[in-house]
PDB file of C-alpha atoms in Angstrom:
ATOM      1  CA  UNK G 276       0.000   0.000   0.000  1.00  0.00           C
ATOM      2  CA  UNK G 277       1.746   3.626  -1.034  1.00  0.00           C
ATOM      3  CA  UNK G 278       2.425   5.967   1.469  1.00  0.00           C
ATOM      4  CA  UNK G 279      -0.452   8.918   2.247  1.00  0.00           C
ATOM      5  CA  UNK G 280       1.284  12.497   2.581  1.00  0.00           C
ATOM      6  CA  UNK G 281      -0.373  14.496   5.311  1.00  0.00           C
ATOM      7  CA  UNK G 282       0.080  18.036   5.665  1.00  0.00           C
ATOM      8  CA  UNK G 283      -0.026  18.888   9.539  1.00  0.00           C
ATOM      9  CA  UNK G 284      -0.633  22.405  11.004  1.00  0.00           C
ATOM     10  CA  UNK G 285       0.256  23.366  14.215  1.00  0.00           C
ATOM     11  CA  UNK G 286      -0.044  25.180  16.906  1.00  0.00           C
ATOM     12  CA  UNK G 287       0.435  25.978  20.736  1.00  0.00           C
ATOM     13  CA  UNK G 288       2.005  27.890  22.996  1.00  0.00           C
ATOM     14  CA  UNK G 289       5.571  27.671  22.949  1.00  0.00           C
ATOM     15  CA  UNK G 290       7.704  25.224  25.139  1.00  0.00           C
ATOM     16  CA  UNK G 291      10.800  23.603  24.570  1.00  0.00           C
ATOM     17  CA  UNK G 292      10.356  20.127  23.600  1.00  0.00           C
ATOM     18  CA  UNK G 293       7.451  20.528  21.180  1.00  0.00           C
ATOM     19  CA  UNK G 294       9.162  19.478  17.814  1.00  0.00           C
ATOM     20  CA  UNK G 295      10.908  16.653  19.579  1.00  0.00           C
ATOM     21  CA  UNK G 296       7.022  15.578  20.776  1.00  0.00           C
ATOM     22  CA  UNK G 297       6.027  16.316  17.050  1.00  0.00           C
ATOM     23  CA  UNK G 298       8.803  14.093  15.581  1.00  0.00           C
ATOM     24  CA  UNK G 299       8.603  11.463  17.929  1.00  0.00           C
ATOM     25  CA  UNK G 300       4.825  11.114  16.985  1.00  0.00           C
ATOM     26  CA  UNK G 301       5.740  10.722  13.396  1.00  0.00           C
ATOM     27  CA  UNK G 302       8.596   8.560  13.748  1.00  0.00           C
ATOM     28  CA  UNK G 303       6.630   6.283  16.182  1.00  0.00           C
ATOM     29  CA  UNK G 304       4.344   5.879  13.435  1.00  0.00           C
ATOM     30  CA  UNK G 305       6.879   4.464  10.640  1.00  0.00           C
ATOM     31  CA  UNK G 306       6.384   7.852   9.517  1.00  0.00           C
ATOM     32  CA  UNK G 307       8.980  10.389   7.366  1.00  0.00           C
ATOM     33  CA  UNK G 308       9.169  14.384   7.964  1.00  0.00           C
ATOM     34  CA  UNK G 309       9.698  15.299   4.508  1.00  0.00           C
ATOM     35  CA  UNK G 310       9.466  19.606   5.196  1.00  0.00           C
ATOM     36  CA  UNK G 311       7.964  21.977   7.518  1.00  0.00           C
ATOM     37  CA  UNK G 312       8.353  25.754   8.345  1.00  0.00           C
ATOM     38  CA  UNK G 313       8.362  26.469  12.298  1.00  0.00           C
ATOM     39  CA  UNK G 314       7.882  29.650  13.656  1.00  0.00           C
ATOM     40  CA  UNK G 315       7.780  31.386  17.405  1.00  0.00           C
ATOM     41  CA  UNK G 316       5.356  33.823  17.133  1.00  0.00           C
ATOM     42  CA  UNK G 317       4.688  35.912  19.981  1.00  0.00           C
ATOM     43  CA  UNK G 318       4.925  33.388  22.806  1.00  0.00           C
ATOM     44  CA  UNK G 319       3.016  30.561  20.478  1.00  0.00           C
ATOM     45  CA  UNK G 320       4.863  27.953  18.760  1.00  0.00           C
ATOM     46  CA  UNK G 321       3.339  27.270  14.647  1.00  0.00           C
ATOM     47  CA  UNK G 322       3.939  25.362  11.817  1.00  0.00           C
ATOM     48  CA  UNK G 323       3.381  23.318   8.585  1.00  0.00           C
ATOM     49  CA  UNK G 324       4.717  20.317   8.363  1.00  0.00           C
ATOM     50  CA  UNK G 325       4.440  17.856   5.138  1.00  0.00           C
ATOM     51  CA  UNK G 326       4.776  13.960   6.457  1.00  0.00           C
ATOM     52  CA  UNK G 327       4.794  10.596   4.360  1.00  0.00           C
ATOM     53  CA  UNK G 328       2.916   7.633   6.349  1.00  0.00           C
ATOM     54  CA  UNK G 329       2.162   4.233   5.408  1.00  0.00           C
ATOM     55  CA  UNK G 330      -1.711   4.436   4.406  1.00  0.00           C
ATOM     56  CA  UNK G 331      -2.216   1.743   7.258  1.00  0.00           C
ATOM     57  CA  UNK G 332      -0.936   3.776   9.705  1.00  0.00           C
ATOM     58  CA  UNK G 333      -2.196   7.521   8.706  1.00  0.00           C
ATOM     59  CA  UNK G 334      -5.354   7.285  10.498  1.00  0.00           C
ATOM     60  CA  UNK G 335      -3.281   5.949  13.605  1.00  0.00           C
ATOM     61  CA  UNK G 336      -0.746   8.952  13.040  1.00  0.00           C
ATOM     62  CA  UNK G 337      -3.524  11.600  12.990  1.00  0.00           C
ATOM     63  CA  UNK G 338      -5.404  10.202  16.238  1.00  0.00           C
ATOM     64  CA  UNK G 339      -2.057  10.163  18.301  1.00  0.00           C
ATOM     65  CA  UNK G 340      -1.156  13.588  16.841  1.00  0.00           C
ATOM     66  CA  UNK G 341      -4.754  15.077  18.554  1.00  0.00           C
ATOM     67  CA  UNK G 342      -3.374  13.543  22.054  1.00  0.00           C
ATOM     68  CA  UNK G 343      -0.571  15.709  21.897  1.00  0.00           C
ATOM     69  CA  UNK G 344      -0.359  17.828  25.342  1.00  0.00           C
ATOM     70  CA  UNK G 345      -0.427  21.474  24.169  1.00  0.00           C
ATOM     71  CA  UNK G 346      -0.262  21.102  20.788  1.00  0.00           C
ATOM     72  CA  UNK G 347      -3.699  21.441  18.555  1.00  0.00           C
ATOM     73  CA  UNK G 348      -2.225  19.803  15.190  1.00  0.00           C
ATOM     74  CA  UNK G 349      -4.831  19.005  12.301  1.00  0.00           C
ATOM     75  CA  UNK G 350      -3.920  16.786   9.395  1.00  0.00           C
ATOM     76  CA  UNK G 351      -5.128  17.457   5.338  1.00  0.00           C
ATOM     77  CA  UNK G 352      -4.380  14.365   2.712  1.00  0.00           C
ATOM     78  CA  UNK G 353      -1.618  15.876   0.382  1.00  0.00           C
ATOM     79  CA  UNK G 354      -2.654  15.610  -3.242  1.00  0.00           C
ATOM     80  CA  UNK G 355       0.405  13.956  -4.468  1.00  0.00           C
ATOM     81  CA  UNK G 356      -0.628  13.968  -7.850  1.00  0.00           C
ATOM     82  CA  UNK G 357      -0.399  17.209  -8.716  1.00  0.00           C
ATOM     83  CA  UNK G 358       3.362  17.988 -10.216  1.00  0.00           C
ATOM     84  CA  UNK G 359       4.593  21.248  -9.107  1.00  0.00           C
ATOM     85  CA  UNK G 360       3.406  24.254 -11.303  1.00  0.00           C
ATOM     86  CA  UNK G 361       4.450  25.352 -14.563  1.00  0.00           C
ATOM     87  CA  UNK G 362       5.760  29.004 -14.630  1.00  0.00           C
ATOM     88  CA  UNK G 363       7.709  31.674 -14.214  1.00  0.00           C
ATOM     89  CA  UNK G 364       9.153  32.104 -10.138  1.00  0.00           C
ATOM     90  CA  UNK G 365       9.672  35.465  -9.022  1.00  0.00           C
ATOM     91  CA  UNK G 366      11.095  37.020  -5.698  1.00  0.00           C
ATOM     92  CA  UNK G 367       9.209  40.060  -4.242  1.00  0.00           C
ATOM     93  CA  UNK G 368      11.090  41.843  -1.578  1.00  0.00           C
ATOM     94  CA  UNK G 369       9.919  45.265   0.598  1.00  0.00           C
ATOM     95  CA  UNK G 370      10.902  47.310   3.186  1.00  0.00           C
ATOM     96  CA  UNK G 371       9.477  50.515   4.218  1.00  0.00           C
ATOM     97  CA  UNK G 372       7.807  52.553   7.140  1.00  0.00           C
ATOM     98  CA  UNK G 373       5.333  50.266   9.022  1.00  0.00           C
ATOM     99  CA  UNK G 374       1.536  50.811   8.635  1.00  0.00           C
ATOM    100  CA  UNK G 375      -1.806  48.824   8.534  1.00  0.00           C
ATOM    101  CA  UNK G 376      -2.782  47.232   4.977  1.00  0.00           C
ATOM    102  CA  UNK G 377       0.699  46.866   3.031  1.00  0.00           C
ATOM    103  CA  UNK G 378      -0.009  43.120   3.334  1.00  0.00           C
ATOM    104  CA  UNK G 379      -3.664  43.757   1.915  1.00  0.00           C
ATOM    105  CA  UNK G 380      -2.588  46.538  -0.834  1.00  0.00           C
ATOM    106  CA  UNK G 381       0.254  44.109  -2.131  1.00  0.00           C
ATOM    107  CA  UNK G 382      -1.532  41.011  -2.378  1.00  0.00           C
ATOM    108  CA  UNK G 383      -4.435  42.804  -3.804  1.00  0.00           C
ATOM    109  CA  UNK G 384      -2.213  43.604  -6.773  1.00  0.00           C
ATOM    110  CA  UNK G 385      -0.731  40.300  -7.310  1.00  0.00           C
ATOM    111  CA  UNK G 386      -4.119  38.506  -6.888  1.00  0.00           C
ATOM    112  CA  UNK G 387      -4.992  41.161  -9.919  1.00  0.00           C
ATOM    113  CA  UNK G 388      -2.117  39.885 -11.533  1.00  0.00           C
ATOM    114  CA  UNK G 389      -3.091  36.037 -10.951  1.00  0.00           C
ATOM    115  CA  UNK G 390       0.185  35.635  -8.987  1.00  0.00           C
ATOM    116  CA  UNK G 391       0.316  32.752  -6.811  1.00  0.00           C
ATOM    117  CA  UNK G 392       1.598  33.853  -3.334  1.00  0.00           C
ATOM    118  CA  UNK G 393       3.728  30.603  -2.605  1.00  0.00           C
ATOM    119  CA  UNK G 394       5.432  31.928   0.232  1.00  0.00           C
ATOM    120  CA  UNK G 395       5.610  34.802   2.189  1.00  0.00           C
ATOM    121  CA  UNK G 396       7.902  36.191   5.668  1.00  0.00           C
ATOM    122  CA  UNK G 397       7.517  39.590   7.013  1.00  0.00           C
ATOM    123  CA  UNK G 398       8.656  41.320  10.420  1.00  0.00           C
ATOM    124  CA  UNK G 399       9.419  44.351  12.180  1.00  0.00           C
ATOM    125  CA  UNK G 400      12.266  46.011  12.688  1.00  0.00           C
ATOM    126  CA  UNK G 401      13.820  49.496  14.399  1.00  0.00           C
ATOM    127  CA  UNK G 402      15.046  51.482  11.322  1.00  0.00           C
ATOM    128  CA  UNK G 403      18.625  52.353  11.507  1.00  0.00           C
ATOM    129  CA  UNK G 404      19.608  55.462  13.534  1.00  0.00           C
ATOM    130  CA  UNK G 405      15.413  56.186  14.314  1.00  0.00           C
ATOM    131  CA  UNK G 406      13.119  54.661  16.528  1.00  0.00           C
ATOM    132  CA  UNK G 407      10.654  54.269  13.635  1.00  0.00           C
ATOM    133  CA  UNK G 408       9.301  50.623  12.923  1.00  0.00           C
ATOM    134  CA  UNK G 409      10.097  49.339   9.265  1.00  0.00           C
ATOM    135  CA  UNK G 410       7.929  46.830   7.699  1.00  0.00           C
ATOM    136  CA  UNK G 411       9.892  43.716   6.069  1.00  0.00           C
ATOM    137  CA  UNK G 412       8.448  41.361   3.356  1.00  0.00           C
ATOM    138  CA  UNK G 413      10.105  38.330   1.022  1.00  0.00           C
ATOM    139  CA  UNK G 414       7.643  36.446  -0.778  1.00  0.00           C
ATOM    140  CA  UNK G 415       8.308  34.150  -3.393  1.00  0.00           C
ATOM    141  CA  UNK G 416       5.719  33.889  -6.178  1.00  0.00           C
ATOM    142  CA  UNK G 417       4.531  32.006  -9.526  1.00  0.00           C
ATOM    143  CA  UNK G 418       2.948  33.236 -12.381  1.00  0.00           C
ATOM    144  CA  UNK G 419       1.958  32.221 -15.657  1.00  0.00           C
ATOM    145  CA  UNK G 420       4.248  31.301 -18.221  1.00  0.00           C
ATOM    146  CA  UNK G 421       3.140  34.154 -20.544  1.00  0.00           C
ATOM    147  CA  UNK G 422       2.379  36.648 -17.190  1.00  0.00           C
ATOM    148  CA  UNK G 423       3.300  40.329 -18.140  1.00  0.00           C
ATOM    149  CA  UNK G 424       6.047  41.634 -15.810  1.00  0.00           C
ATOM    150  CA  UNK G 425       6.313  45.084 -16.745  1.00  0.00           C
ATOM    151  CA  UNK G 426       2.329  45.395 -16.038  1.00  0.00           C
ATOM    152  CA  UNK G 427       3.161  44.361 -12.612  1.00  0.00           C
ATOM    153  CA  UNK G 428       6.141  46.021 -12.057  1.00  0.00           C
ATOM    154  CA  UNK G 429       4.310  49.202 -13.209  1.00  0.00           C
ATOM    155  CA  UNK G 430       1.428  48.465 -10.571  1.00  0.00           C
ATOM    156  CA  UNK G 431       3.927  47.662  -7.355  1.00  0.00           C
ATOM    157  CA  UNK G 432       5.503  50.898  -8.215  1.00  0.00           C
ATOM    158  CA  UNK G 433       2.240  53.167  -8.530  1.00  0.00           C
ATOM    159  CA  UNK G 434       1.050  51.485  -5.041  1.00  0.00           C
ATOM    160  CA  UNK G 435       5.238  51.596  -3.203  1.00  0.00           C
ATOM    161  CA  UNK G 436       4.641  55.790  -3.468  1.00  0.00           C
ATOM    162  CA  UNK G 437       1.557  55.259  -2.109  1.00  0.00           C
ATOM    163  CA  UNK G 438       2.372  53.243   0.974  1.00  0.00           C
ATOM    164  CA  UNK G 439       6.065  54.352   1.058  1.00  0.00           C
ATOM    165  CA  UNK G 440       8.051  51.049   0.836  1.00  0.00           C
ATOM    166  CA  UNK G 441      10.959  49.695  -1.603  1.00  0.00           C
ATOM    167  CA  UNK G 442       9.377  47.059  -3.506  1.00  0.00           C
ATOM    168  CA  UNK G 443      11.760  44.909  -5.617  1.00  0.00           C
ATOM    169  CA  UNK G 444      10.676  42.054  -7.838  1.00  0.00           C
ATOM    170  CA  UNK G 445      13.276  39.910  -9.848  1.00  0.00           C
ATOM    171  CA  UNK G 446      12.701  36.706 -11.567  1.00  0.00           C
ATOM    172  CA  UNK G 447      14.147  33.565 -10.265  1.00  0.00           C
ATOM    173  CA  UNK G 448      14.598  30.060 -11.824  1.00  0.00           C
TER     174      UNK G 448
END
């Protein structure tokens, strides 16, 4: 029987200890950690993690992940058919003064764009010699194969005056 790939999130407040408990379940299960991003954010402890499990044991897996102390973890079947997407990969970096809805205004123009947000970091920072709070964003996106980069370019720019950040956007391969 072919191994079921379960994407896991996670979440609880932070402890040391908690991927080890993670793992452990997995491993105890015959099963393989394949990837996973981990944060600490603000005192909580989050994640997605992408696991490969014998089908006989998955259900096992999940019911031992729920009895977890601390940890609320929920499990999705991975669609391992799909190959990954055809396109062209772009990196989408910004910095600039923190304020509410550069998240919102940003992703509004690459969801007009039909760019796939495939991942995406931001954080605070101090700015350098100021006690101002600078807004930091990488994001790593797909578009189509035939997607029109200057017409997005064009748009980040219009909307980096606006909201007063450095947007950059390069391709990738």
């Amino acid at each position: 029987m072919a191994d079921h790939h379960l994407i896991l999130t996670v979440i609880g407040d932070d402890r040391p200890g908690l991927v080890e408990e993670l793992a452990t379940a997995v491993s105890a299960h015959d099963g393989n950690w394949l990837e996973a991003s981990l944060a600490h954010l603000s005192g909580k402890f989050a994640g997605i993690v992408r696991v490969a499990v014998p089908a006989e044991r998955s259900a096992a897996l999940q019911t031992a992940l729920t009895k977890l102390s601390g940890l609320k973890v929920s499990a999705a079947l991975a669609d391992t058919e799909k190959s990954a997407p055809a396109g062209r990969r772009f990196s989408l970096e910004l910095v600039g003064h923190d304020r509410i809805g550069i998240v919102k205004e940003v992703s509004q123009v690459l969801a007009r764009h039909a760019v796939n947000v495939e991942e995406l970091a931001t954080h605070t920072s101090s700015a350098p010699m100021s006690a101002e709070i600078l807004f930091n964003a990488q994001a790593e996106l797909l578009a189509a194969p035939d997607f029109n980069v200057q017409a997005l370019k064009a748009d980040l720019e219009r909307i980096s005056n606006d909201l007063m950040v450095d947007i950059s956007l390069g391709e990738t391969l």
